[in-house]
PDB file of C-alpha atoms in Angstrom:
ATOM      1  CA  UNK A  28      84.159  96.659  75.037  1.00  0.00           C
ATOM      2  CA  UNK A  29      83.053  98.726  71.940  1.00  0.00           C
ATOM      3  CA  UNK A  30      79.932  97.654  72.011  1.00  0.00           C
ATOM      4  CA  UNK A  31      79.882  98.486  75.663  1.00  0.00           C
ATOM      5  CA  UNK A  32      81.250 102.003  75.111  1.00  0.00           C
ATOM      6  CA  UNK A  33      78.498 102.332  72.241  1.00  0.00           C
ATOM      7  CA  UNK A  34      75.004 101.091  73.799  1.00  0.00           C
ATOM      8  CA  UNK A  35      75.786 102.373  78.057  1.00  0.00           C
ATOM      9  CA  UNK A  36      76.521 106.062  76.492  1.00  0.00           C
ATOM     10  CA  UNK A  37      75.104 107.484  79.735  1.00  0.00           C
ATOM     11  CA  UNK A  38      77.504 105.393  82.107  1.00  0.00           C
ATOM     12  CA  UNK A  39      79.202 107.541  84.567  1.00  0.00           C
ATOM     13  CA  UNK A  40      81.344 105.751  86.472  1.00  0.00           C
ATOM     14  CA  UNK A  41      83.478 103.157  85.565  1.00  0.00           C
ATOM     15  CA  UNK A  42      86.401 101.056  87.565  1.00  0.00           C
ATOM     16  CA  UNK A  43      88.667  98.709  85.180  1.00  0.00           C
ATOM     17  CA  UNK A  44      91.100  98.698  87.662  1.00  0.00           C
ATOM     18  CA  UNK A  45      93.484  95.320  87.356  1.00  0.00           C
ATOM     19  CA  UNK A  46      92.157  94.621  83.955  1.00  0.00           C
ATOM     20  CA  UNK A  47      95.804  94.404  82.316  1.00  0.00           C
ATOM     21  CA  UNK A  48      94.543  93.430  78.810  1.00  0.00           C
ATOM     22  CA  UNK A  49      92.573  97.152  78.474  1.00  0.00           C
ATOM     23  CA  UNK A  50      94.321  99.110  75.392  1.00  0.00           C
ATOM     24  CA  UNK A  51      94.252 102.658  74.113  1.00  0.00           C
ATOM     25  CA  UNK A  52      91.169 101.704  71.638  1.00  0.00           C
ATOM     26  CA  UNK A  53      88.647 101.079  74.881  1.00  0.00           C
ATOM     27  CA  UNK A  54      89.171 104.954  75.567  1.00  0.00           C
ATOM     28  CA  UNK A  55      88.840 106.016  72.412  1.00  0.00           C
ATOM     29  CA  UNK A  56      85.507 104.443  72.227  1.00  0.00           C
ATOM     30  CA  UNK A  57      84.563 106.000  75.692  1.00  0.00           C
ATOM     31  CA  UNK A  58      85.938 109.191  74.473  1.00  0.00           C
ATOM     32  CA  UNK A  59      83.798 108.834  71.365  1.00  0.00           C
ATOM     33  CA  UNK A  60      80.392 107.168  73.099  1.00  0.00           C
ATOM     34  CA  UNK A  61      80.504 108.295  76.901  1.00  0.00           C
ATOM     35  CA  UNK A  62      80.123 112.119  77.482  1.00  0.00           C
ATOM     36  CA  UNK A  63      78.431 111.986  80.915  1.00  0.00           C
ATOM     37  CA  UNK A  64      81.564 109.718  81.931  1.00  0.00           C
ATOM     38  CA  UNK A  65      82.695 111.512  85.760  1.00  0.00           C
ATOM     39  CA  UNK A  66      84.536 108.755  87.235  1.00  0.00           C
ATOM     40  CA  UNK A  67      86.825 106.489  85.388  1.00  0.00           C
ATOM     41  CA  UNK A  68      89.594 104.173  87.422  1.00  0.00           C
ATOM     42  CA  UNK A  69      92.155 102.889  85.405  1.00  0.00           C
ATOM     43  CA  UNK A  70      94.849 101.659  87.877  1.00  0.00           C
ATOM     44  CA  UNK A  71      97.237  98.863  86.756  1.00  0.00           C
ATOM     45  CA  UNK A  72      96.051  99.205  82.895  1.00  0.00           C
ATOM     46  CA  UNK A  73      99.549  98.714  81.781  1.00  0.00           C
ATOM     47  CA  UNK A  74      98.784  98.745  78.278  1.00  0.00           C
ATOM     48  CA  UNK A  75      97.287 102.601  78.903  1.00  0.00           C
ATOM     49  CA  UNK A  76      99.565 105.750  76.954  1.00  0.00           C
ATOM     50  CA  UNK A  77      98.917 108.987  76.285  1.00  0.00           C
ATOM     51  CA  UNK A  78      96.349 107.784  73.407  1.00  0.00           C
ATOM     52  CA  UNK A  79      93.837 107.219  76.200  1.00  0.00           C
ATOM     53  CA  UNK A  80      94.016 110.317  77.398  1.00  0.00           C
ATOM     54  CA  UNK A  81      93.655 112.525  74.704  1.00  0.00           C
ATOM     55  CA  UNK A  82      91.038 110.512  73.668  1.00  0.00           C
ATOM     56  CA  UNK A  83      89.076 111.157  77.145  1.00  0.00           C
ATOM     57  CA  UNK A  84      90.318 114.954  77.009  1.00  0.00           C
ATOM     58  CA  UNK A  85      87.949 114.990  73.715  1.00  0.00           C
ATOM     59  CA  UNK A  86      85.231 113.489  74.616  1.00  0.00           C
ATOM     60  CA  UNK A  87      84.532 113.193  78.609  1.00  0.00           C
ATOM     61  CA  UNK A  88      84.079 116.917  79.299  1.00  0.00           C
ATOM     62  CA  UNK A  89      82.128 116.159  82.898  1.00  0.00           C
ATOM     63  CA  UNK A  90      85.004 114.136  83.981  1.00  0.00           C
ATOM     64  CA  UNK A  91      85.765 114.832  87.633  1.00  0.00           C
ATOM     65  CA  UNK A  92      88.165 111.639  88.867  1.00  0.00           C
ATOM     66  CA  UNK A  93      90.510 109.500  86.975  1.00  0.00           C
ATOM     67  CA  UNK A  94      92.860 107.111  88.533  1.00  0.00           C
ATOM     68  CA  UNK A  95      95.922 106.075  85.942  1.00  0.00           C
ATOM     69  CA  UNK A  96      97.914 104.615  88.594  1.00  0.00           C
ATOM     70  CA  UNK A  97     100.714 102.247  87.069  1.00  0.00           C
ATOM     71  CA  UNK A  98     100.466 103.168  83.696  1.00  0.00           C
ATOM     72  CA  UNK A  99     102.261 104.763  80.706  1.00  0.00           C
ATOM     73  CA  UNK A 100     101.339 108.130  80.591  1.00  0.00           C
ATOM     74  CA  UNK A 101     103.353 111.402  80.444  1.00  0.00           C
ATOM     75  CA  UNK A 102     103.341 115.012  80.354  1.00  0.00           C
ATOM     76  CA  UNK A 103     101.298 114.945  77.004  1.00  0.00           C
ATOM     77  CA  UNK A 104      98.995 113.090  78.371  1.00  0.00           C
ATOM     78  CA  UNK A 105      98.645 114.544  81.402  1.00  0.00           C
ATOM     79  CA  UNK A 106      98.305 117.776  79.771  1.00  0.00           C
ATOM     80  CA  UNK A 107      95.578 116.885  77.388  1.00  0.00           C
ATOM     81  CA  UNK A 108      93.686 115.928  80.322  1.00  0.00           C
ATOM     82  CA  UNK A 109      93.865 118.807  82.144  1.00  0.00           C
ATOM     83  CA  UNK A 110      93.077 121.086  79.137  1.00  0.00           C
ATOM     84  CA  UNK A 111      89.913 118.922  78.103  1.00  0.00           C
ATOM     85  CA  UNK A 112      88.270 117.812  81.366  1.00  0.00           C
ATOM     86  CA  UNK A 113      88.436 121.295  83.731  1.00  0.00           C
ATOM     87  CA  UNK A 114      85.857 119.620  85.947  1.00  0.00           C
ATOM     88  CA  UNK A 115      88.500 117.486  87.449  1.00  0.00           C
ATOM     89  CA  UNK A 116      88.725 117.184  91.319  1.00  0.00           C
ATOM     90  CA  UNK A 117      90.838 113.716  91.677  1.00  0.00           C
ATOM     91  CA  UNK A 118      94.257 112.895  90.332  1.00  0.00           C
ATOM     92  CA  UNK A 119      95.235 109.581  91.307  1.00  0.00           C
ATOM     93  CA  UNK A 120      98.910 108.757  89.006  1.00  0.00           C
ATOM     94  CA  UNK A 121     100.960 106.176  91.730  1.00  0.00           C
ATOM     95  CA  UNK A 122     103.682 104.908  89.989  1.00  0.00           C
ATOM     96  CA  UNK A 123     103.816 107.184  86.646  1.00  0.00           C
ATOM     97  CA  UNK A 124     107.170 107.188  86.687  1.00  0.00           C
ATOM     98  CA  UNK A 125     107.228 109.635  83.482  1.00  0.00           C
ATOM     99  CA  UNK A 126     105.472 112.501  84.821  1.00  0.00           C
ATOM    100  CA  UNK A 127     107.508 115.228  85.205  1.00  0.00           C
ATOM    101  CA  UNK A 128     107.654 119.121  86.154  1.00  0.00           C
ATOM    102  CA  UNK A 129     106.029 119.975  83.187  1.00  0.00           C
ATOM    103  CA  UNK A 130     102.894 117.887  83.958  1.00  0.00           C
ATOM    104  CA  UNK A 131     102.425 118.886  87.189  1.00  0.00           C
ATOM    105  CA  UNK A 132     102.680 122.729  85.932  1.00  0.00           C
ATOM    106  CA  UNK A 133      99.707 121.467  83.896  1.00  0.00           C
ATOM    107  CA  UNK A 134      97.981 120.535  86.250  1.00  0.00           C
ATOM    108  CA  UNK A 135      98.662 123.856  88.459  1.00  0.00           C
ATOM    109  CA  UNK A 136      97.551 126.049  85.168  1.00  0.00           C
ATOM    110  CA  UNK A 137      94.165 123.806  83.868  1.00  0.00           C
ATOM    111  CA  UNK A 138      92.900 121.978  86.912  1.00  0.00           C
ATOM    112  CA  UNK A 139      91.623 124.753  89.608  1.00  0.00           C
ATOM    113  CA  UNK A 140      89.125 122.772  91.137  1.00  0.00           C
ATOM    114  CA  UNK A 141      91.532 120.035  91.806  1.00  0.00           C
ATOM    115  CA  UNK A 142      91.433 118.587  95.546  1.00  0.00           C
ATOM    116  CA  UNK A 143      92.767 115.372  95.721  1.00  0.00           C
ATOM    117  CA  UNK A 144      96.566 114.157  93.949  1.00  0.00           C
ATOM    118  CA  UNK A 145      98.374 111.434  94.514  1.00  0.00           C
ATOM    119  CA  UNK A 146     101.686 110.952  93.586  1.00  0.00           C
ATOM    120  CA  UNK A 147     103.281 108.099  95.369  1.00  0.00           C
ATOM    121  CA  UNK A 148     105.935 106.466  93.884  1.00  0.00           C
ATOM    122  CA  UNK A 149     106.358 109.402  90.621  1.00  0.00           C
ATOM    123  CA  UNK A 150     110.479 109.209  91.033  1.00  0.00           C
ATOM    124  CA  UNK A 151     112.011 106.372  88.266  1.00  0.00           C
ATOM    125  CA  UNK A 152     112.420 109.089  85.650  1.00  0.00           C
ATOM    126  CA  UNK A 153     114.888 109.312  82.677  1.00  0.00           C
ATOM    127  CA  UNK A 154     118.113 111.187  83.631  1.00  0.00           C
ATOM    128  CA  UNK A 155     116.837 113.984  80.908  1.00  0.00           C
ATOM    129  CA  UNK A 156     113.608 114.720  83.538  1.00  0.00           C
ATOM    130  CA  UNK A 157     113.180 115.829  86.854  1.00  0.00           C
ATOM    131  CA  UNK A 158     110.533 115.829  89.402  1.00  0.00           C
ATOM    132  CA  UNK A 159     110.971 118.237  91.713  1.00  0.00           C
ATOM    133  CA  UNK A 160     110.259 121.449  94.368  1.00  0.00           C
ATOM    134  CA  UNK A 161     109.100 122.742  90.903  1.00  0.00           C
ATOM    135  CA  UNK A 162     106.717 120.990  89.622  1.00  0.00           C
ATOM    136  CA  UNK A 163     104.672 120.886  93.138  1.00  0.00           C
ATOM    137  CA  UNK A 164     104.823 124.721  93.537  1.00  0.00           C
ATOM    138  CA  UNK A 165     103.087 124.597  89.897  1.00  0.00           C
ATOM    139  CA  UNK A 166     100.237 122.804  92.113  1.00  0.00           C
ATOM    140  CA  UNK A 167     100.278 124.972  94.571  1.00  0.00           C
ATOM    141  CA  UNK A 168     100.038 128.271  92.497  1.00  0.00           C
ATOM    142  CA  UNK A 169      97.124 126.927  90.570  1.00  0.00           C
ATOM    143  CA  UNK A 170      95.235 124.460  92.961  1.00  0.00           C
ATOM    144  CA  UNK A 171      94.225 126.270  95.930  1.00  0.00           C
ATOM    145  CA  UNK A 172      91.264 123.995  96.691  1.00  0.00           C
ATOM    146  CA  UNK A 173      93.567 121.040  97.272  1.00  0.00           C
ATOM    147  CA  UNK A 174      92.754 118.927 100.166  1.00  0.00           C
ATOM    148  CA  UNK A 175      94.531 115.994  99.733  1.00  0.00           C
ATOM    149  CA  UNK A 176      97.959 115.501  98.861  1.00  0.00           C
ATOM    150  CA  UNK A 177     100.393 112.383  98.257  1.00  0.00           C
ATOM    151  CA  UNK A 178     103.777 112.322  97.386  1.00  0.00           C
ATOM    152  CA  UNK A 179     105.572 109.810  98.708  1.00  0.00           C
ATOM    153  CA  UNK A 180     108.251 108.478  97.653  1.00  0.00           C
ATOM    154  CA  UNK A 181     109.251 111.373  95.504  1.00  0.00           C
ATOM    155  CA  UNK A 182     112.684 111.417  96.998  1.00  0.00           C
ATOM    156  CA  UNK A 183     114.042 115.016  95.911  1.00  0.00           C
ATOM    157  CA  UNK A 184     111.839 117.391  97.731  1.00  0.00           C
ATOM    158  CA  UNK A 185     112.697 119.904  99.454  1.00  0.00           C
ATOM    159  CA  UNK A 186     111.086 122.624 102.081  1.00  0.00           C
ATOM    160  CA  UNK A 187     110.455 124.841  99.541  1.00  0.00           C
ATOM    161  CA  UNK A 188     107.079 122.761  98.985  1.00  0.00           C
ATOM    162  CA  UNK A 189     106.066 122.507 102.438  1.00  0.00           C
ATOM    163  CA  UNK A 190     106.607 126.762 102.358  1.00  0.00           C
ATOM    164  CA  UNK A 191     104.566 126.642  98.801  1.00  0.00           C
ATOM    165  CA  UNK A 192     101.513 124.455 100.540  1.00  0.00           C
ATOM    166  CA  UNK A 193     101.417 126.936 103.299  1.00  0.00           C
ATOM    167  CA  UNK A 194     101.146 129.524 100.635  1.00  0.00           C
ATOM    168  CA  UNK A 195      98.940 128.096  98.085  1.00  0.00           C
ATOM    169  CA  UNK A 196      97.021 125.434  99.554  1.00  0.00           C
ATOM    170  CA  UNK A 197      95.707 126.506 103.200  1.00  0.00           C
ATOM    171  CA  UNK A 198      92.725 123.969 102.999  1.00  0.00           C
ATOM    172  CA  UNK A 199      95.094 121.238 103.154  1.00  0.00           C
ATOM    173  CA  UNK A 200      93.451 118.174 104.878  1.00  0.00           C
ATOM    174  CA  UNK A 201      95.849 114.947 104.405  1.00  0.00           C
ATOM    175  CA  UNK A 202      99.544 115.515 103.645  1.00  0.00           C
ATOM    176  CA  UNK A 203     101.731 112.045 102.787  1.00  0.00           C
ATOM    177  CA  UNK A 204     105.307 112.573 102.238  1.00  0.00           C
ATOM    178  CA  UNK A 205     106.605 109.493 103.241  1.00  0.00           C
ATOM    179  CA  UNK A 206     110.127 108.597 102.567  1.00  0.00           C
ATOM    180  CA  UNK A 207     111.116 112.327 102.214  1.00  0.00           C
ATOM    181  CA  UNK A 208     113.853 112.492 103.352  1.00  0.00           C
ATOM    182  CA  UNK A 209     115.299 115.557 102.781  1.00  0.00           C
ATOM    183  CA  UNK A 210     112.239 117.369 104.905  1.00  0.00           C
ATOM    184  CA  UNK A 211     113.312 119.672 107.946  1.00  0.00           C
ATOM    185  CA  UNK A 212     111.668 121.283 110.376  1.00  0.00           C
ATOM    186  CA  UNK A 213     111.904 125.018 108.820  1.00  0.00           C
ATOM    187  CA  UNK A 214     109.369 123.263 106.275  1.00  0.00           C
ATOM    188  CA  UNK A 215     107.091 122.067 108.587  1.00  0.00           C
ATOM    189  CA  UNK A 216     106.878 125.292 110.631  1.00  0.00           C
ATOM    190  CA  UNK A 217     105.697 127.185 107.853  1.00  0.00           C
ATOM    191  CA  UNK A 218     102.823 124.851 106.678  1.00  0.00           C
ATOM    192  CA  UNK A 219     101.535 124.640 110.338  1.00  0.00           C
ATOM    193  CA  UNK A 220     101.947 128.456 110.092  1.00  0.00           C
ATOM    194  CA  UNK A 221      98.942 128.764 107.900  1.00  0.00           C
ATOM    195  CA  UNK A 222      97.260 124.914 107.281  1.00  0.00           C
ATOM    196  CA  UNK A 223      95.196 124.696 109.849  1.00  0.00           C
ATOM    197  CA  UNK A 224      93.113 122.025 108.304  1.00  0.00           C
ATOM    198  CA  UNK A 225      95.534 119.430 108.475  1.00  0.00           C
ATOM    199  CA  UNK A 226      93.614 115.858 109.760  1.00  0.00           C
ATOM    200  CA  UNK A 227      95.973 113.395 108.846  1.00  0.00           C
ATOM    201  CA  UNK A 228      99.758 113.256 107.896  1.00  0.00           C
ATOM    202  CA  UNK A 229     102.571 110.547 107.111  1.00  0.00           C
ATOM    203  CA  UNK A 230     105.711 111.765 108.275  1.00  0.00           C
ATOM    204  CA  UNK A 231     107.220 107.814 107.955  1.00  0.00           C
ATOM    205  CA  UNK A 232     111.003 108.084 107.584  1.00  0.00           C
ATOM    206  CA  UNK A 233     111.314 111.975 107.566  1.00  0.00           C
ATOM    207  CA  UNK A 234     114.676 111.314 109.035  1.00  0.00           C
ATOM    208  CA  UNK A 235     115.396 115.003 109.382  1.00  0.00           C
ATOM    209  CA  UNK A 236     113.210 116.269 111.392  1.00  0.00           C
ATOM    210  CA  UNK A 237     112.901 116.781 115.249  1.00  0.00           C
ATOM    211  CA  UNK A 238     110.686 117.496 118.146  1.00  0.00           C
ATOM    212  CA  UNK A 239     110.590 121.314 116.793  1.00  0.00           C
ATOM    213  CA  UNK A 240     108.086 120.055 113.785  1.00  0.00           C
ATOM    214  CA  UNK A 241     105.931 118.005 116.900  1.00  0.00           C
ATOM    215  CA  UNK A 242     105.467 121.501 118.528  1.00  0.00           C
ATOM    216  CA  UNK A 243     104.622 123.569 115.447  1.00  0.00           C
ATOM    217  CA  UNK A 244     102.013 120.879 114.199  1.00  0.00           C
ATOM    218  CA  UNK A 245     100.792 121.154 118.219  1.00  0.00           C
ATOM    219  CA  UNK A 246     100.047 124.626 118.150  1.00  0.00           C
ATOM    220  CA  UNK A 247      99.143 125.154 114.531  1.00  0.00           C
ATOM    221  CA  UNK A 248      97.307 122.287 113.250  1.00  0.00           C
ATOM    222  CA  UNK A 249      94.617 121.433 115.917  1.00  0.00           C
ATOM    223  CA  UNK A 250      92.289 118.989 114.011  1.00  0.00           C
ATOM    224  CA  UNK A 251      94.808 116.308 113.607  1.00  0.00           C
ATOM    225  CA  UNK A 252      93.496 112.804 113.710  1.00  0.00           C
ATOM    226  CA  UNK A 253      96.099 110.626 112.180  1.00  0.00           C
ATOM    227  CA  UNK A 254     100.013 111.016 112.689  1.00  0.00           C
ATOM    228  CA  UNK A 255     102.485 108.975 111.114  1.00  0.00           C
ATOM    229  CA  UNK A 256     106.404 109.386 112.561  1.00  0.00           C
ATOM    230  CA  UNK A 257     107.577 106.165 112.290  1.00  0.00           C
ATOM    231  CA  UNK A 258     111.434 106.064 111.630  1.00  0.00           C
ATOM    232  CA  UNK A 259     111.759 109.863 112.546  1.00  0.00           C
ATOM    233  CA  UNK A 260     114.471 108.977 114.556  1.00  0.00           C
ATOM    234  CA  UNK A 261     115.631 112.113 116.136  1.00  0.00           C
ATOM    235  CA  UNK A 262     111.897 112.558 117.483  1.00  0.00           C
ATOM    236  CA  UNK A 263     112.093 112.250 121.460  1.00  0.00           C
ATOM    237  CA  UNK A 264     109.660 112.421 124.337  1.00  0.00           C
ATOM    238  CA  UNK A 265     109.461 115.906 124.753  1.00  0.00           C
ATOM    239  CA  UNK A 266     108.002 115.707 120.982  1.00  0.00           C
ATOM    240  CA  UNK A 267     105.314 113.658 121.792  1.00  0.00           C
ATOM    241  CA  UNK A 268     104.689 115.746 125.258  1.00  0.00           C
ATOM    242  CA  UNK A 269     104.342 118.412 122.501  1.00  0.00           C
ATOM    243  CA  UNK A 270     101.057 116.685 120.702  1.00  0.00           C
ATOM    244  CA  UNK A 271     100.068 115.466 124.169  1.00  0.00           C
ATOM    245  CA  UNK A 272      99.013 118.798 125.315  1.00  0.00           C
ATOM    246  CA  UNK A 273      98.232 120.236 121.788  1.00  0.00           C
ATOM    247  CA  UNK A 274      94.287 120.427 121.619  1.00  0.00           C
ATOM    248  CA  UNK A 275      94.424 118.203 119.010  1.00  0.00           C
ATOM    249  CA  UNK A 276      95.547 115.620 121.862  1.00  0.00           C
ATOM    250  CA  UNK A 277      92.225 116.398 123.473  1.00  0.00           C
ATOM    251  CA  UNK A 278      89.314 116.575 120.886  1.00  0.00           C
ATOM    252  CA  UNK A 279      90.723 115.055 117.186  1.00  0.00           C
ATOM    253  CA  UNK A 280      94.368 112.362 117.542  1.00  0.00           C
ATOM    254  CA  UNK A 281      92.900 108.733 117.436  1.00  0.00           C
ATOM    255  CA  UNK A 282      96.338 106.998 115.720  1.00  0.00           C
ATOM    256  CA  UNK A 283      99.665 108.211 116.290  1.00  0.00           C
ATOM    257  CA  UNK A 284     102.365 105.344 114.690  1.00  0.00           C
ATOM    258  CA  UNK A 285     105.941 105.302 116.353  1.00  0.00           C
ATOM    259  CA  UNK A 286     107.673 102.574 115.085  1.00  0.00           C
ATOM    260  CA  UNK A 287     111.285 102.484 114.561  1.00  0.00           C
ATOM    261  CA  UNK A 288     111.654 105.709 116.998  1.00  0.00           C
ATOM    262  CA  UNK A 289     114.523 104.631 119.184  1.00  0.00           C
ATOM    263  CA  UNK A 290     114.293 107.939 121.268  1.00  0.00           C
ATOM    264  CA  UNK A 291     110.642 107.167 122.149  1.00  0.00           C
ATOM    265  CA  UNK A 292     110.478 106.027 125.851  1.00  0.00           C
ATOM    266  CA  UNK A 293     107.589 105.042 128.424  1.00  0.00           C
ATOM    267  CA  UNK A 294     107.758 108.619 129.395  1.00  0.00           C
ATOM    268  CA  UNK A 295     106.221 109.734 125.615  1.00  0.00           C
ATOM    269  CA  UNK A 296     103.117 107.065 126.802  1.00  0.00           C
ATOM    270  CA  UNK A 297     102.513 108.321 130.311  1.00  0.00           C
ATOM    271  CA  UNK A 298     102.261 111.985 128.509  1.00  0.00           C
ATOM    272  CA  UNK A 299      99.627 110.037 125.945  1.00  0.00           C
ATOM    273  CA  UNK A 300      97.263 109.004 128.926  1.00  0.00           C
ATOM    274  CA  UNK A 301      95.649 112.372 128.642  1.00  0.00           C
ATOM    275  CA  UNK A 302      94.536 111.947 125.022  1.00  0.00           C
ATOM    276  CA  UNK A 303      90.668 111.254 125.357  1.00  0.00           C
ATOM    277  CA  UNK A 304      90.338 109.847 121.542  1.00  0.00           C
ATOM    278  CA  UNK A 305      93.343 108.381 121.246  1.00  0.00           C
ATOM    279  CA  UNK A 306      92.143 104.569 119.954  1.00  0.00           C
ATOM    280  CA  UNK A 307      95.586 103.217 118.493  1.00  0.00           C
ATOM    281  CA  UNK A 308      99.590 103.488 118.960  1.00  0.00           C
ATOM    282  CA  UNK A 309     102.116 102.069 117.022  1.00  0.00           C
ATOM    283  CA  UNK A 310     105.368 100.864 119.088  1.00  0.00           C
ATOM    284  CA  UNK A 311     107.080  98.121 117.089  1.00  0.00           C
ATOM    285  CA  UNK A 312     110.726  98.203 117.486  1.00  0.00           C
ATOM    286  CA  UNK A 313     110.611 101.333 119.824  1.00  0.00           C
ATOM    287  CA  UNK A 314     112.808  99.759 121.931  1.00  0.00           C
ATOM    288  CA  UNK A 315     112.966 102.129 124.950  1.00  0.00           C
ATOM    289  CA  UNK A 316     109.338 101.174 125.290  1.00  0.00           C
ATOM    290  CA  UNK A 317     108.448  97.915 127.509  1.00  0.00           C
ATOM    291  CA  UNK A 318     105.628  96.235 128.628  1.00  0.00           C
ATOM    292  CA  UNK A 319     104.930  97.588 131.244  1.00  0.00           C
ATOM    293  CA  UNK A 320     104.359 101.309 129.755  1.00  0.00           C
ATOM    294  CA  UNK A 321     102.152 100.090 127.162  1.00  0.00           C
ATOM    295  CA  UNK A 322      99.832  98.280 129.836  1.00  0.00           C
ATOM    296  CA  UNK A 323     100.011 101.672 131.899  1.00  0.00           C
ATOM    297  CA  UNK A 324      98.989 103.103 128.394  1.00  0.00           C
ATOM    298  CA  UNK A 325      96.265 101.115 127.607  1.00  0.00           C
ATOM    299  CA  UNK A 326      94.375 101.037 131.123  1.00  0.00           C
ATOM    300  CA  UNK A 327      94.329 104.741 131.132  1.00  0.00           C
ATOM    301  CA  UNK A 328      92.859 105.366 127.852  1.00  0.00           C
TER     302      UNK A 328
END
């Protein structure tokens, strides 16, 4: 791989992902060899630290996306990075479970033409670290060009980065907070207060909130194409008669996933019939839904 690194020196994109044998020393010769490098996927390198990093932060100034999914990076890493590659637009870090605040403050301060960051999975940390409301609003005070944003998983959060978002980050496009459980509705009426470009969002086990978050994201967010509430289980019909006549119902919604809503009735699918590009529901173990609504359902749109 040195001799890779050493004679394609104008390479600019390069995907290693799955390659588990890849060590610190393959970065340091990109880092050395590689200036033009822009796009550089690294996902399930498991032998990958902080080395790699730094080494890239010195020597891969045009770098715009880096995917480090699944490694061992931290906050040292993370924040050489940021300081030596301010071009970057994608942060893709699933499973880094040793990020922490501190990183993600890093991120907020160095990386203001950031628009994509994914953070699934970031929550296994040491008892001495926490990843939290904080580090996120660090994002959101720094990265106002953020588009897309994933943190599921991360189990702590709390409104106060749904209020943040709305602050910081009103061209929001994709918001995945899966498995947040601790997510209310006073969150989500804030960031449909002011993201109006919200397309798609994962809402999946959310167990907090109610129909009240259905008719905020209704009347503020009226581009929405994709809408995850599966396992919200205090969501009802009159929720989903809440999208139904939002105009996103009309011109944007093509997948709206229910599964595991046990308040979700026949009624929430004869309210659906009106939505014109609507192309796929998810029902599995709704089980006030039968048959016979989803045939009703599917002749009608």
């Amino acid at each position: 791989m040195r001799n890779f690194a050493k004679w394609c020196n104008n390479i600019e994109e390069l995907d290693l992902t799955n390659c588990k044998k890849i060590t610190d020393s393959m970065c340091v010769d990109l880092g050395q060899h590689c200036r033009r490098l822009q796009r550089l996927e690294l996902d399930s390198c498991i032998q990958i630290t902080d080395a790699s990093l730094e080494a890239i932060s010195r020597g891969c100034p045009s770098l715009e996306y880096i995917d480090v999914s699944w490694s061992g990076i931290t906050d040292t890493g993370l924040d050489h990075m940021c300081r030596g590659c301010p071009r970057l637009k994608a942060i893709v870090a699933k499973g880094c479970h040793l990020i922490s605040n501190d990183g993600l403050r890093s991120v907020g301060q160095h990386c203001s033409q950031l628009r994509h960051l994914n953070l699934k999975n970031c929550f296994k940390l040491s008892q001495t670290k926490h990843f939290d409301d904080d580090g996120i609003r660090g994002i959101t005070r720094g990265c106002h060009a953020l588009e897309f944003l994933c943190v599921s998983g991360c189990l702590h959060l709390s409104d106060s980065i749904l209020l943040a978002l709305s602050l910081g980050c009103p061209k929001l496009r994709t918001l995945e907070v899966a498995g947040c459980s601790q997510l209310r509705d006073i969150g989500f009426q804030a960031l449909a207060k002011n993201c109006h470009e919200l397309r798609r969002m994962d809402l999946e086990e959310c167990v907090l909130i109610t129909d009240t978050t259905l008719q905020h994201l209704a009347r503020g967010c009226p581009l929405l194409e994709r809408l995850s509430l599966s396992h919200c289980e205090l969501v009802t019909d009159a929720g989903i008669e809440h999208i139904a006549q939002g105009e996103c119902s009309s011109e944007h919604l093509a997948v709206l996933e229910l599964d595991g809503c046990p308040l979700i009735s026949d009624a929430a699918l004869n309210c659906l019939a009106a939505c014109r590009t609507l192309q796929r529901i998810e029902l599995y173990d709704s089980q006030l839904v039968t048959k016979g609504g989803i045939r009703k359902l599917e002749v009608r749109i």
